[in-house]
Coordinates of C-alpha atoms and ligand atoms in Angstrom, one line a residue:
M1 CA 79.0 252.4 135.2
N2 CA 78.4 252.3 138.9
Y3 CA 81.0 254.6 140.5
I4 CA 81.5 254.6 144.3
L5 CA 83.8 257.0 146.1
A6 CA 85.5 255.4 149.1
I7 CA 87.1 257.2 152.0
E8 CA 89.4 255.9 154.7
S9 CA 90.7 258.1 157.7
S10 CA 90.7 255.7 160.7
C11 CA 94.3 256.1 161.7
D12 CA 97.2 258.0 160.1
D13 CA 96.5 257.6 156.4
T14 CA 94.1 259.8 154.5
S15 CA 92.9 257.8 151.5
A16 CA 90.3 258.1 148.7
A17 CA 89.5 255.6 146.0
I18 CA 87.1 255.2 143.1
I19 CA 85.4 251.8 142.6
S20 CA 83.8 251.1 139.2
D21 CA 81.5 248.0 139.2
G22 CA 83.6 246.3 141.9
E23 CA 87.0 247.2 140.4
V24 CA 89.4 249.7 142.1
I25 CA 90.2 252.2 139.4
S26 CA 92.0 254.8 141.5
N27 CA 93.4 254.6 145.1
K28 CA 95.2 257.6 146.5
V29 CA 96.9 257.5 149.9
A30 CA 98.5 260.4 151.8
T31 CA 100.7 259.0 154.5
Q32 CA 101.3 261.2 157.5
E33 CA 105.1 261.5 158.3
V34 CA 104.5 263.8 161.3
H35 CA 104.3 260.7 163.6
E36 CA 107.7 259.2 162.6
N37 CA 109.6 260.6 165.6
Y38 CA 107.0 260.0 168.2
G39 CA 107.2 256.2 168.2
G40 CA 103.5 255.9 167.4
V41 CA 100.5 257.8 166.0
V42 CA 99.6 261.0 167.9
P43 CA 95.8 261.2 167.6
E44 CA 95.5 265.0 167.7
L45 CA 98.1 265.5 165.0
A46 CA 96.5 262.7 162.9
S47 CA 93.1 264.5 162.9
R48 CA 94.6 267.8 161.9
E49 CA 96.5 266.2 159.0
H50 CA 93.3 264.5 157.8
I51 CA 91.5 267.8 157.7
Q52 CA 94.2 269.3 155.5
K53 CA 94.5 266.3 153.2
I54 CA 91.0 265.0 152.7
I55 CA 89.9 267.3 149.9
P56 CA 93.2 267.2 147.9
V57 CA 93.2 263.3 148.2
V58 CA 89.5 263.0 147.1
S59 CA 90.2 265.4 144.1
A60 CA 93.2 263.3 143.1
A61 CA 91.2 260.0 143.2
L62 CA 88.5 261.5 141.0
K63 CA 91.0 263.0 138.6
E64 CA 92.9 259.7 138.2
A65 CA 89.6 257.9 137.5
S66 CA 88.7 260.7 135.0
I67 CA 85.2 261.2 136.6
T68 CA 83.4 264.0 138.4
T69 CA 81.4 263.9 141.6
S70 CA 78.2 264.1 139.5
E71 CA 78.8 260.5 138.3
L72 CA 79.0 259.0 141.8
K73 CA 76.3 256.6 142.9
A74 CA 77.3 256.3 146.6
I75 CA 80.0 257.1 149.1
A76 CA 81.6 254.4 151.3
V77 CA 83.4 255.5 154.4
T78 CA 85.1 253.9 157.4
R79 CA 82.9 254.2 160.4
G80 CA 85.3 252.3 162.8
P81 CA 87.3 250.9 164.5
G82 CA 89.9 253.7 164.7
L83 CA 90.8 257.0 166.3
L84 CA 87.7 259.1 167.1
G85 CA 89.2 262.4 165.8
S86 CA 90.5 260.8 162.6
L87 CA 87.2 259.0 161.9
I88 CA 85.2 262.2 162.5
V89 CA 87.0 263.8 159.6
G90 CA 86.2 261.1 157.1
V91 CA 82.6 260.4 158.2
T92 CA 81.7 264.1 158.3
F93 CA 83.2 264.8 154.9
A94 CA 81.4 261.7 153.4
K95 CA 78.1 262.7 155.0
S96 CA 78.4 266.3 153.8
L97 CA 79.3 265.4 150.2
A98 CA 76.6 262.7 150.1
Q99 CA 74.0 265.3 151.3
S100 CA 75.0 267.8 148.7
L101 CA 75.1 265.2 145.8
K102 CA 71.9 263.6 147.1
I103 CA 73.4 260.1 147.1
P104 CA 73.5 257.5 149.8
I105 CA 76.4 256.7 152.2
I106 CA 77.6 253.2 153.1
E107 CA 79.3 252.6 156.4
V108 CA 82.3 250.3 156.4
Q109 CA 84.0 248.3 159.2
H110 CA 87.7 248.7 158.7
M111 CA 88.8 245.2 159.6
Q112 CA 86.2 243.7 157.3
A113 CA 87.6 245.9 154.6
H114 CA 91.1 244.5 155.1
V115 CA 89.7 241.0 154.4
M116 CA 87.7 242.2 151.4
A117 CA 90.8 243.6 149.8
N118 CA 91.3 240.0 148.7
F119 CA 88.4 240.4 146.3
A120 CA 90.0 243.3 144.3
G121 CA 91.8 241.0 141.9
K122 CA 90.4 239.1 138.9
S123 CA 90.6 235.7 140.7
K124 CA 88.5 235.7 143.8
P125 CA 88.7 233.4 146.9
E126 CA 86.0 230.8 147.2
F127 CA 83.9 230.4 150.4
P128 CA 84.5 229.4 153.1
F129 CA 88.1 230.5 153.6
I130 CA 90.2 231.6 156.6
C131 CA 91.9 235.0 156.5
L132 CA 94.7 236.0 158.8
T133 CA 94.3 239.7 159.3
V134 CA 97.4 241.4 160.7
S135 CA 97.5 245.1 161.2
G136 CA 98.8 247.8 163.5
G137 CA 95.9 247.5 165.9
H138 CA 94.5 244.0 165.3
T139 CA 95.5 240.4 164.8
Q140 CA 92.6 238.2 163.8
L141 CA 91.9 234.7 162.5
V142 CA 88.7 235.2 160.5
L143 CA 86.4 232.5 159.0
V144 CA 84.8 234.1 155.9
K145 CA 81.5 232.4 155.0
D146 CA 80.3 234.7 152.3
Y147 CA 80.8 238.3 151.1
L148 CA 80.5 240.4 154.3
N149 CA 79.6 237.4 156.4
M150 CA 82.5 236.6 158.6
S151 CA 83.3 235.6 162.2
I152 CA 86.4 235.9 164.3
L153 CA 87.8 232.6 165.4
G154 CA 90.4 234.2 167.6
Q155 CA 92.5 237.3 168.0
S156 CA 95.3 238.9 170.0
I157 CA 94.6 239.2 173.7
D158 CA 97.1 242.1 174.0
D159 CA 99.3 243.6 171.3
A160 CA 98.7 243.2 167.6
A161 CA 101.4 241.8 165.3
G162 CA 102.0 245.2 163.8
E163 CA 102.5 246.6 167.3
A164 CA 105.0 243.8 168.0
F165 CA 107.0 245.0 165.0
D166 CA 106.7 248.7 165.8
K167 CA 107.4 248.5 169.5
T168 CA 110.4 246.2 169.3
G169 CA 111.6 248.4 166.4
K170 CA 111.4 251.4 168.7
M171 CA 113.7 249.6 171.2
L172 CA 116.2 249.3 168.3
G173 CA 115.9 253.0 167.7
L174 CA 113.9 252.7 164.4
K175 CA 111.4 255.2 163.3
Y176 CA 107.6 254.6 163.4
P177 CA 106.3 252.5 161.7
A178 CA 109.2 250.1 162.2
G179 CA 107.5 247.1 160.5
P180 CA 108.6 248.0 156.9
I181 CA 112.1 249.0 158.2
I182 CA 112.5 245.7 160.0
D183 CA 111.4 243.9 156.9
K184 CA 114.1 245.7 154.8
L185 CA 117.0 245.2 157.3
A186 CA 116.1 241.6 158.0
K187 CA 116.9 240.8 154.3
Q188 CA 120.6 241.3 155.1
G189 CA 120.5 239.4 158.4
Q190 CA 120.3 235.9 159.9
A191 CA 117.6 234.9 162.3
Q192 CA 120.1 233.7 164.9
Y193 CA 118.4 234.8 168.1
A194 CA 115.4 232.9 169.5
F195 CA 112.6 234.3 171.6
P196 CA 110.1 232.4 173.6
K197 CA 106.6 231.7 172.2
S198 CA 103.6 232.7 174.2
K199 CA 101.2 230.0 175.5
V200 CA 97.6 231.1 174.8
G201 CA 94.5 229.5 173.4
R202 CA 94.5 227.6 170.0
H203 CA 93.3 230.6 168.0
E204 CA 94.5 233.4 170.2
F205 CA 97.6 235.5 169.9
S206 CA 99.7 237.3 172.5
F207 CA 102.7 239.4 171.8
S208 CA 103.3 241.2 175.1
G209 CA 105.6 238.4 176.5
F210 CA 107.6 238.5 173.2
K211 CA 108.0 242.2 173.5
T212 CA 109.3 241.9 177.1
A213 CA 111.6 239.1 176.1
V214 CA 113.1 241.2 173.3
M215 CA 113.6 244.1 175.8
Y216 CA 115.4 241.9 178.4
F217 CA 117.5 240.3 175.6
L218 CA 118.6 243.8 174.4
R219 CA 119.3 245.0 177.9
R220 CA 121.4 241.9 178.7
E221 CA 123.4 242.1 175.5
T222 CA 124.0 245.9 175.6
D223 CA 125.2 245.6 179.2
K224 CA 127.9 243.3 177.9
N225 CA 128.5 245.3 174.7
P226 CA 127.1 248.8 174.4
Q227 CA 127.4 248.6 170.6
F228 CA 125.4 245.3 170.4
I229 CA 122.4 246.8 168.6
E230 CA 124.5 248.7 166.1
E231 CA 126.7 245.8 165.3
N232 CA 123.9 243.2 165.0
L233 CA 120.9 245.2 163.8
N234 CA 120.2 243.1 160.7
D235 CA 120.4 239.9 162.6
I236 CA 118.2 241.2 165.4
C237 CA 115.6 242.4 162.9
A238 CA 115.6 239.0 161.1
S239 CA 115.1 237.2 164.4
I240 CA 112.2 239.5 165.5
Q241 CA 110.6 239.0 162.1
N242 CA 111.1 235.3 162.1
S243 CA 109.6 234.9 165.5
I244 CA 106.5 236.9 164.8
C245 CA 105.9 235.3 161.4
E246 CA 106.4 231.8 162.7
T247 CA 103.7 232.3 165.4
L248 CA 101.3 233.8 162.9
I249 CA 101.6 231.1 160.3
E250 CA 101.5 228.3 162.9
K251 CA 98.1 229.6 164.2
L252 CA 96.8 230.0 160.7
S253 CA 97.8 226.5 159.8
I254 CA 96.1 225.0 162.9
A255 CA 92.8 226.9 162.1
A256 CA 93.0 225.8 158.5
E257 CA 93.2 222.2 159.4
E258 CA 90.5 222.4 162.1
Y259 CA 88.0 224.1 159.8
D260 CA 89.0 222.0 156.8
V261 CA 89.0 224.9 154.3
E262 CA 90.6 224.8 150.9
T263 CA 91.4 228.5 150.7
L264 CA 93.5 230.8 152.9
A265 CA 94.1 234.5 152.7
L266 CA 96.2 237.2 154.3
A267 CA 95.2 240.8 155.0
G268 CA 96.3 244.0 156.8
G269 CA 99.4 246.1 156.9
V270 CA 101.7 243.3 158.2
S271 CA 100.7 241.1 155.2
A272 CA 103.0 243.4 153.3
N273 CA 105.9 241.7 155.1
S274 CA 108.1 239.7 152.8
E275 CA 108.8 236.9 155.2
L276 CA 105.2 236.5 156.2
R277 CA 104.3 236.2 152.5
R278 CA 107.0 233.7 151.9
R279 CA 105.9 231.5 154.8
F280 CA 102.3 231.8 153.7
Q281 CA 103.1 230.7 150.2
E282 CA 105.2 227.8 151.6
L283 CA 102.2 226.7 153.8
C284 CA 99.9 226.8 150.8
D285 CA 102.3 224.9 148.5
E286 CA 103.0 222.2 151.1
R287 CA 99.3 221.6 152.1
N288 CA 97.7 222.4 148.8
Y289 CA 95.7 225.4 149.8
K290 CA 94.6 228.1 147.4
G291 CA 96.3 231.2 148.7
F292 CA 95.3 234.8 148.3
V293 CA 97.3 237.9 149.3
P294 CA 96.3 241.4 148.2
P295 CA 98.8 243.5 146.3
I296 CA 100.9 245.6 148.8
S297 CA 98.9 248.8 147.9
L298 CA 95.7 247.1 149.2
C299 CA 97.4 245.6 152.4
T300 CA 98.3 248.8 154.3
D301 CA 95.4 251.2 155.1
N302 CA 93.8 252.4 151.9
A303 CA 90.4 253.4 150.6
G304 CA 90.4 250.8 147.8
M305 CA 89.6 248.1 150.3
I306 CA 86.9 250.3 151.9
G307 CA 85.4 250.6 148.4
M308 CA 85.3 246.8 148.0
V309 CA 83.0 246.5 151.1
G310 CA 81.1 249.5 149.7
W311 CA 80.6 247.7 146.4
Y312 CA 79.1 244.5 147.9
K313 CA 76.9 246.6 150.2
Y314 CA 75.8 248.7 147.3
L315 CA 74.7 245.6 145.4
Q316 CA 72.5 244.8 148.4
Q317 CA 71.4 248.5 148.6
D318 CA 72.7 248.4 152.2
F319 CA 72.9 252.1 152.9
S320 CA 73.4 254.0 156.1
N321 CA 71.5 256.8 157.8
L322 CA 73.1 260.3 157.5
A323 CA 72.8 260.5 161.3
I324 CA 75.5 257.8 161.9
A325 CA 78.4 258.7 164.2
P326 CA 81.9 257.3 164.0
A327 CA 82.4 254.2 166.2
P328 CA 86.0 253.8 167.5
R329 CA 85.3 250.2 168.7
L330 CA 83.1 249.0 165.9
S331 CA 83.2 245.2 165.3
F332 CA 81.9 243.1 162.4
D333 CA 81.3 240.0 164.5
Ligands
LIG1 O1 96.7 247.8 158.3 P1 97.6 248.9 158.6 O2 98.1 249.8 157.5 O3 97.0 249.9 159.7 C1 96.1 249.5 160.7 O4 94.9 249.3 160.4 O5 96.7 249.3 161.8 O6 98.8 248.3 159.4 C2 99.9 249.1 159.9 C3 100.9 248.1 160.5 C4 102.1 248.9 161.2 O7 102.2 248.2 162.4 C5 103.3 248.6 160.3 O8 104.5 248.6 161.0 C6 102.9 247.3 159.7 O9 101.5 247.3 159.4 N1 103.6 247.0 158.4 C7 104.6 246.0 158.3 C8 105.1 246.1 157.0 N2 104.4 247.1 156.3 C9 103.5 247.6 157.2 N3 105.1 245.2 159.2 C10 106.0 244.3 158.8 N4 106.5 244.3 157.5 C11 106.1 245.2 156.6 N5 106.6 245.2 155.4
LIG2 ZN1 94.1 248.9 158.9

């Protein structure tokens, strides 16, 4: 068996996974609750938590896979993009362990890993396909031509879809990250409020105008009725979610038609959203696309997806130098 240890520490989740011949056999994630009341990730606190959690998380992943470090063939680690202090913890840990075990390290680009999460299941997408990657920091339409060979067709020119959820959620008084809370509350609401759509390029996204529109809407309504948010929270959440998801699926649909692909995929933390998944399925059913969505545990940040890139790079013996440094703005395109 070819066992690879994968490590992810780019933002506020410390994660370790074991990949055995391309299959994720353990995937442990320690989420940091310390950021909940700050409305976003506090980089300094994130780095400190990674330092505390990395060894217990790696031990737990090895234990669940019932292997020891002596059986590892390589270590895959997120090199970027992400928060510098957070990345330093994972990269330094990976380099040190690799050095002591005398095995190679494999650097992984985090956004490429989100896309590659779609290869973790038994049935795998066929090339070429278009993946809509929606996370807390990025919104990208990606044309995937082969394993690890992908290009960005378009992306957000300002806020990411996850930020649109988190920042509008903050206006409603919800804790960080607000995305999953909005998803839950929206289930009991009706999307009865409409927000304007941004006018940007065909494959680009923009959510800053949407965010401002929500802010003015809430200001106007709470001036009339100070209890407006409290009394209509579920409907406001449903409306915000509806607006974001409609834009995302519309753009994906345009790109799919233009590139004439037969397969579509979703990736990233926001692809855990139930309404986005429903609309994605609807698009695939209506237009006859083969649709792929990773299981929820592989959508939000996790080391399993890092290990998927690690596995395909391992097959090509694409190893990195132990002198690599974290790269906060690393791109795959
Ligand atoms: O991919 P991810 O875990 O981290 C980054 O690489 O950024 O994405 C985190 C983002 C956050 O903005 C969070 O609010 C959002 O994903 N998210 C969701 C849901 N679950 C996570 N947004 C909407 N609905 C969800 N169910
Ligand atoms: Zn991510």
